[in-house]
Amino acid sequence: MSVPIIDFSAFRNGNEVERRELAGRLVDEFKKHGATRLMNHGIKGDTIQKAYQWSDQFFKISDSEKEAIANIRDANPQRGYSYVGSEATSKANKRGEDGEFQICEDDDVAQDLEDVKEHFDYTRDGDPDFPTPWPSEASLPGFHDWMEGVFLDECQTLARDILTAIEIGLDLPKGTLTGCMESHVDELRIQRYPPLSTEKLRTGKIKRCHPHTDFGFITLLFQDITGGLEIEDRADGGWLPVVPTGEPTEVGVYISDTLVYKTNGHLKAAVHQVTAPISLKDKEDGVLPERYTIALFAKADRHAHIGPLPQFVTAETPQRFPNLTALELHNKRVGQLYDARPEAATPVVSLA
Ligand SMILES: O=C(O)CCC(=O)C(=O)O
Ligand SMILES: [Fe+2]
C-alpha cells in the first residue's frame, strides 16, 4: 500500500459534480491515512524547483549569518533559522493507552532523542506579532522578495483550495474552515537534512525526524527524490514509506492537529517521521544522502476558536477537545518542542 496521488485539476476546471467527486475522494483518503498526495494542483514544477534552488543557497550562508537570524527557542511560533538539534519532534506526541499517538500533555517523554535537520521558518511580511528575521539582502539578494511575495502566496492559495475541498467533502457550509484563515498566518519552512550514517540511526536515539503530528489545519509537503518520509499505517501500526515519484510538483497533504480539534477527531492527524530511505534501511555502513524538503503549515487565525464544530459533537461522539484559540494550541505544541529541554541549545555536530 502507498499514499495515493490524486489529480486535483477538477477543483479548478471541473463542473460541480466533478468537484464534489474529487472532494469526496480527498476526504476518504484523509480518513484512511490522514494524508494524500496531489498532482495538477496549480503550482508549477519550475516554481517548486526555484524554491529548492533558493533553499540550497540559503543553507550555504555562513554560520554567523545563520546565528544572526536564529529562531528564539520559546513557545511562540518559530521564525528564522533553527540549527541541527534545535527542534525535538519526539517531545510533541506520545502513544496513549489506546495505542494512538496523542498530543503530549506532560514532560514524561524520552529526553535523549535527537532530530537531525536544520530549517528556516517564515511567515508573511507585516505579521505584527511574530515577524521573521530574514537573511540580509547582501548575502541572498532576491531571496526574501521571491520566497515571501511569490512562493508563500502560491502555497497559501493551494492550501485554501484544499481546505475548501475538505469543506465540500465533509458537507460543511462554505467558509467553515477557510473563513478562519483570513490573517494569512501560515508558515513556510525550508528544511535541510545533512548526510547521516546508518550507524547513528541504529542507536534508535537519532532520526531525521521523530514521529509527530503537525499543529495547523493541514501541512503541504514537497520532498526531493531522496525518500525516507513515512506515515503511520493505521491498519497495523507499522510505517508506510511515502516514496517520492520524482515529479517535482508532487505535494503531500497531511491532516494536522487544528483540524483534528475542529472535527472532534473525525479526521485524525497523520503521524509521520523521517528515517532511512528503503534502499538504505538494512545497510550496516551506509550514509543517508543530504535531503531537502519544503513545508507549508496552513494555520487558523490566532484568535480563532478551534474547539469542535457542533456538527461533530453528538451523544455518541461527545466533545473530545477543548475550545482553545489557534494560538493557545500552537503555543502549547511549540513549547513542548523546546521548553522541556533547554539543554538542547547546544548544536549537534559531525553527524555523518
Ligand atoms: O521533511 C519531511 O519529510 C517532513 C518534515 C516534517 O515533518 C516537519 O517539518 O514537520
Ligand atoms: Fe511534520
mmCIF file with all atom_site columns, N, CA and C and ligand atoms in Angstrom, residues 117 189 191 193 209 212 214 221 229 272 274 291 293 297, ligand 1:
data_model
loop_
_atom_site.group_PDB
_atom_site.id
_atom_site.type_symbol
_atom_site.label_atom_id
_atom_site.label_alt_id
_atom_site.label_comp_id
_atom_site.label_asym_id
_atom_site.label_entity_id
_atom_site.label_seq_id
_atom_site.pdbx_PDB_ins_code
_atom_site.Cartn_x
_atom_site.Cartn_y
_atom_site.Cartn_z
_atom_site.occupancy
_atom_site.B_iso_or_equiv
_atom_site.pdbx_formal_charge
_atom_site.auth_seq_id
_atom_site.auth_comp_id
_atom_site.auth_asym_id
_atom_site.auth_atom_id
_atom_site.pdbx_PDB_model_num
ATOM   1  N N  . LYS A 1 117 ? 18.230 17.782 11.548 1.00 0.00 ? 117 LYS A N  1
ATOM   2  C CA . LYS A 1 117 ? 17.774 18.637 10.443 1.00 0.00 ? 117 LYS A CA 1
ATOM   3  C C  . LYS A 1 117 ? 17.999 20.085 10.820 1.00 0.00 ? 117 LYS A C  1
ATOM   4  N N  . ARG A 1 189 ? 8.350  26.578 5.682  1.00 0.00 ? 189 ARG A N  1
ATOM   5  C CA . ARG A 1 189 ? 9.625  26.062 6.203  1.00 0.00 ? 189 ARG A CA 1
ATOM   6  C C  . ARG A 1 189 ? 10.434 25.466 5.064  1.00 0.00 ? 189 ARG A C  1
ATOM   7  N N  . GLN A 1 191 ? 13.804 23.158 4.566  1.00 0.00 ? 191 GLN A N  1
ATOM   8  C CA . GLN A 1 191 ? 14.436 22.234 5.507  1.00 0.00 ? 191 GLN A CA 1
ATOM   9  C C  . GLN A 1 191 ? 15.545 21.447 4.829  1.00 0.00 ? 191 GLN A C  1
ATOM   10 N N  . TYR A 1 193 ? 18.312 18.217 5.528  1.00 0.00 ? 193 TYR A N  1
ATOM   11 C CA . TYR A 1 193 ? 18.781 17.118 6.367  1.00 0.00 ? 193 TYR A CA 1
ATOM   12 C C  . TYR A 1 193 ? 20.217 16.807 5.945  1.00 0.00 ? 193 TYR A C  1
ATOM   13 N N  . CYS A 1 209 ? 13.808 12.838 11.684 1.00 0.00 ? 209 CYS A N  1
ATOM   14 C CA . CYS A 1 209 ? 12.668 13.491 12.327 1.00 0.00 ? 209 CYS A CA 1
ATOM   15 C C  . CYS A 1 209 ? 11.881 12.393 13.045 1.00 0.00 ? 209 CYS A C  1
ATOM   16 N N  . HIS A 1 212 ? 5.686  12.364 14.830 1.00 0.00 ? 212 HIS A N  1
ATOM   17 C CA . HIS A 1 212 ? 4.949  13.504 15.394 1.00 0.00 ? 212 HIS A CA 1
ATOM   18 C C  . HIS A 1 212 ? 3.772  13.834 14.485 1.00 0.00 ? 212 HIS A C  1
ATOM   19 N N  . ASP A 1 214 ? 1.707  17.466 12.979 1.00 0.00 ? 214 ASP A N  1
ATOM   20 C CA . ASP A 1 214 ? 1.925  18.908 12.852 1.00 0.00 ? 214 ASP A CA 1
ATOM   21 C C  . ASP A 1 214 ? 0.763  19.652 13.511 1.00 0.00 ? 214 ASP A C  1
ATOM   22 N N  . LEU A 1 221 ? 3.565  19.280 1.826  1.00 0.00 ? 221 LEU A N  1
ATOM   23 C CA . LEU A 1 221 ? 4.988  18.932 1.885  1.00 0.00 ? 221 LEU A CA 1
ATOM   24 C C  . LEU A 1 221 ? 5.539  18.535 0.520  1.00 0.00 ? 221 LEU A C  1
ATOM   25 N N  . LEU A 1 229 ? 10.648 9.686  4.183  1.00 0.00 ? 229 LEU A N  1
ATOM   26 C CA . LEU A 1 229 ? 9.433  10.100 4.900  1.00 0.00 ? 229 LEU A CA 1
ATOM   27 C C  . LEU A 1 229 ? 8.493  8.896  5.014  1.00 0.00 ? 229 LEU A C  1
ATOM   28 N N  . HIS A 1 272 ? 3.831  11.158 11.336 1.00 0.00 ? 272 HIS A N  1
ATOM   29 C CA . HIS A 1 272 ? 4.880  10.951 10.344 1.00 0.00 ? 272 HIS A CA 1
ATOM   30 C C  . HIS A 1 272 ? 6.263  11.071 10.955 1.00 0.00 ? 272 HIS A C  1
ATOM   31 N N  . VAL A 1 274 ? 10.786 10.821 9.672  1.00 0.00 ? 274 VAL A N  1
ATOM   32 C CA . VAL A 1 274 ? 11.740 10.737 8.559  1.00 0.00 ? 274 VAL A CA 1
ATOM   33 C C  . VAL A 1 274 ? 12.921 9.898  9.005  1.00 0.00 ? 274 VAL A C  1
ATOM   34 N N  . ARG A 1 291 ? 19.209 15.699 2.233  1.00 0.00 ? 291 ARG A N  1
ATOM   35 C CA . ARG A 1 291 ? 17.812 15.719 1.762  1.00 0.00 ? 291 ARG A CA 1
ATOM   36 C C  . ARG A 1 291 ? 17.216 17.110 1.998  1.00 0.00 ? 291 ARG A C  1
ATOM   37 N N  . THR A 1 293 ? 13.513 19.402 1.914  1.00 0.00 ? 293 THR A N  1
ATOM   38 C CA . THR A 1 293 ? 12.048 19.424 1.787  1.00 0.00 ? 293 THR A CA 1
ATOM   39 C C  . THR A 1 293 ? 11.538 20.844 2.050  1.00 0.00 ? 293 THR A C  1
ATOM   40 N N  . PHE A 1 297 ? 2.850  25.109 6.546  1.00 0.00 ? 297 PHE A N  1
ATOM   41 C CA . PHE A 1 297 ? 1.956  24.779 7.651  1.00 0.00 ? 297 PHE A CA 1
ATOM   42 C C  . PHE A 1 297 ? 0.787  25.761 7.573  1.00 0.00 ? 297 PHE A C  1
HETATM 43 O O1 . LIG B 2 .   ? 10.862 16.689 5.773  1.00 0.00 ? 1   LIG B O1 1
HETATM 44 C C1 . LIG B 2 .   ? 9.928  15.886 5.846  1.00 0.00 ? 1   LIG B C1 1
HETATM 45 O O2 . LIG B 2 .   ? 9.766  14.967 5.046  1.00 0.00 ? 1   LIG B O2 1
HETATM 46 C C2 . LIG B 2 .   ? 8.968  16.035 6.996  1.00 0.00 ? 1   LIG B C2 1
HETATM 47 C C3 . LIG B 2 .   ? 9.179  17.286 7.807  1.00 0.00 ? 1   LIG B C3 1
HETATM 48 C C4 . LIG B 2 .   ? 8.241  17.435 8.927  1.00 0.00 ? 1   LIG B C4 1
HETATM 49 O O3 . LIG B 2 .   ? 7.558  16.530 9.303  1.00 0.00 ? 1   LIG B O3 1
HETATM 50 C C5 . LIG B 2 .   ? 8.088  18.749 9.594  1.00 0.00 ? 1   LIG B C5 1
HETATM 51 O O4 . LIG B 2 .   ? 8.876  19.671 9.342  1.00 0.00 ? 1   LIG B O4 1
HETATM 52 O O5 . LIG B 2 .   ? 7.141  18.883 10.401 1.00 0.00 ? 1   LIG B O5 1
#
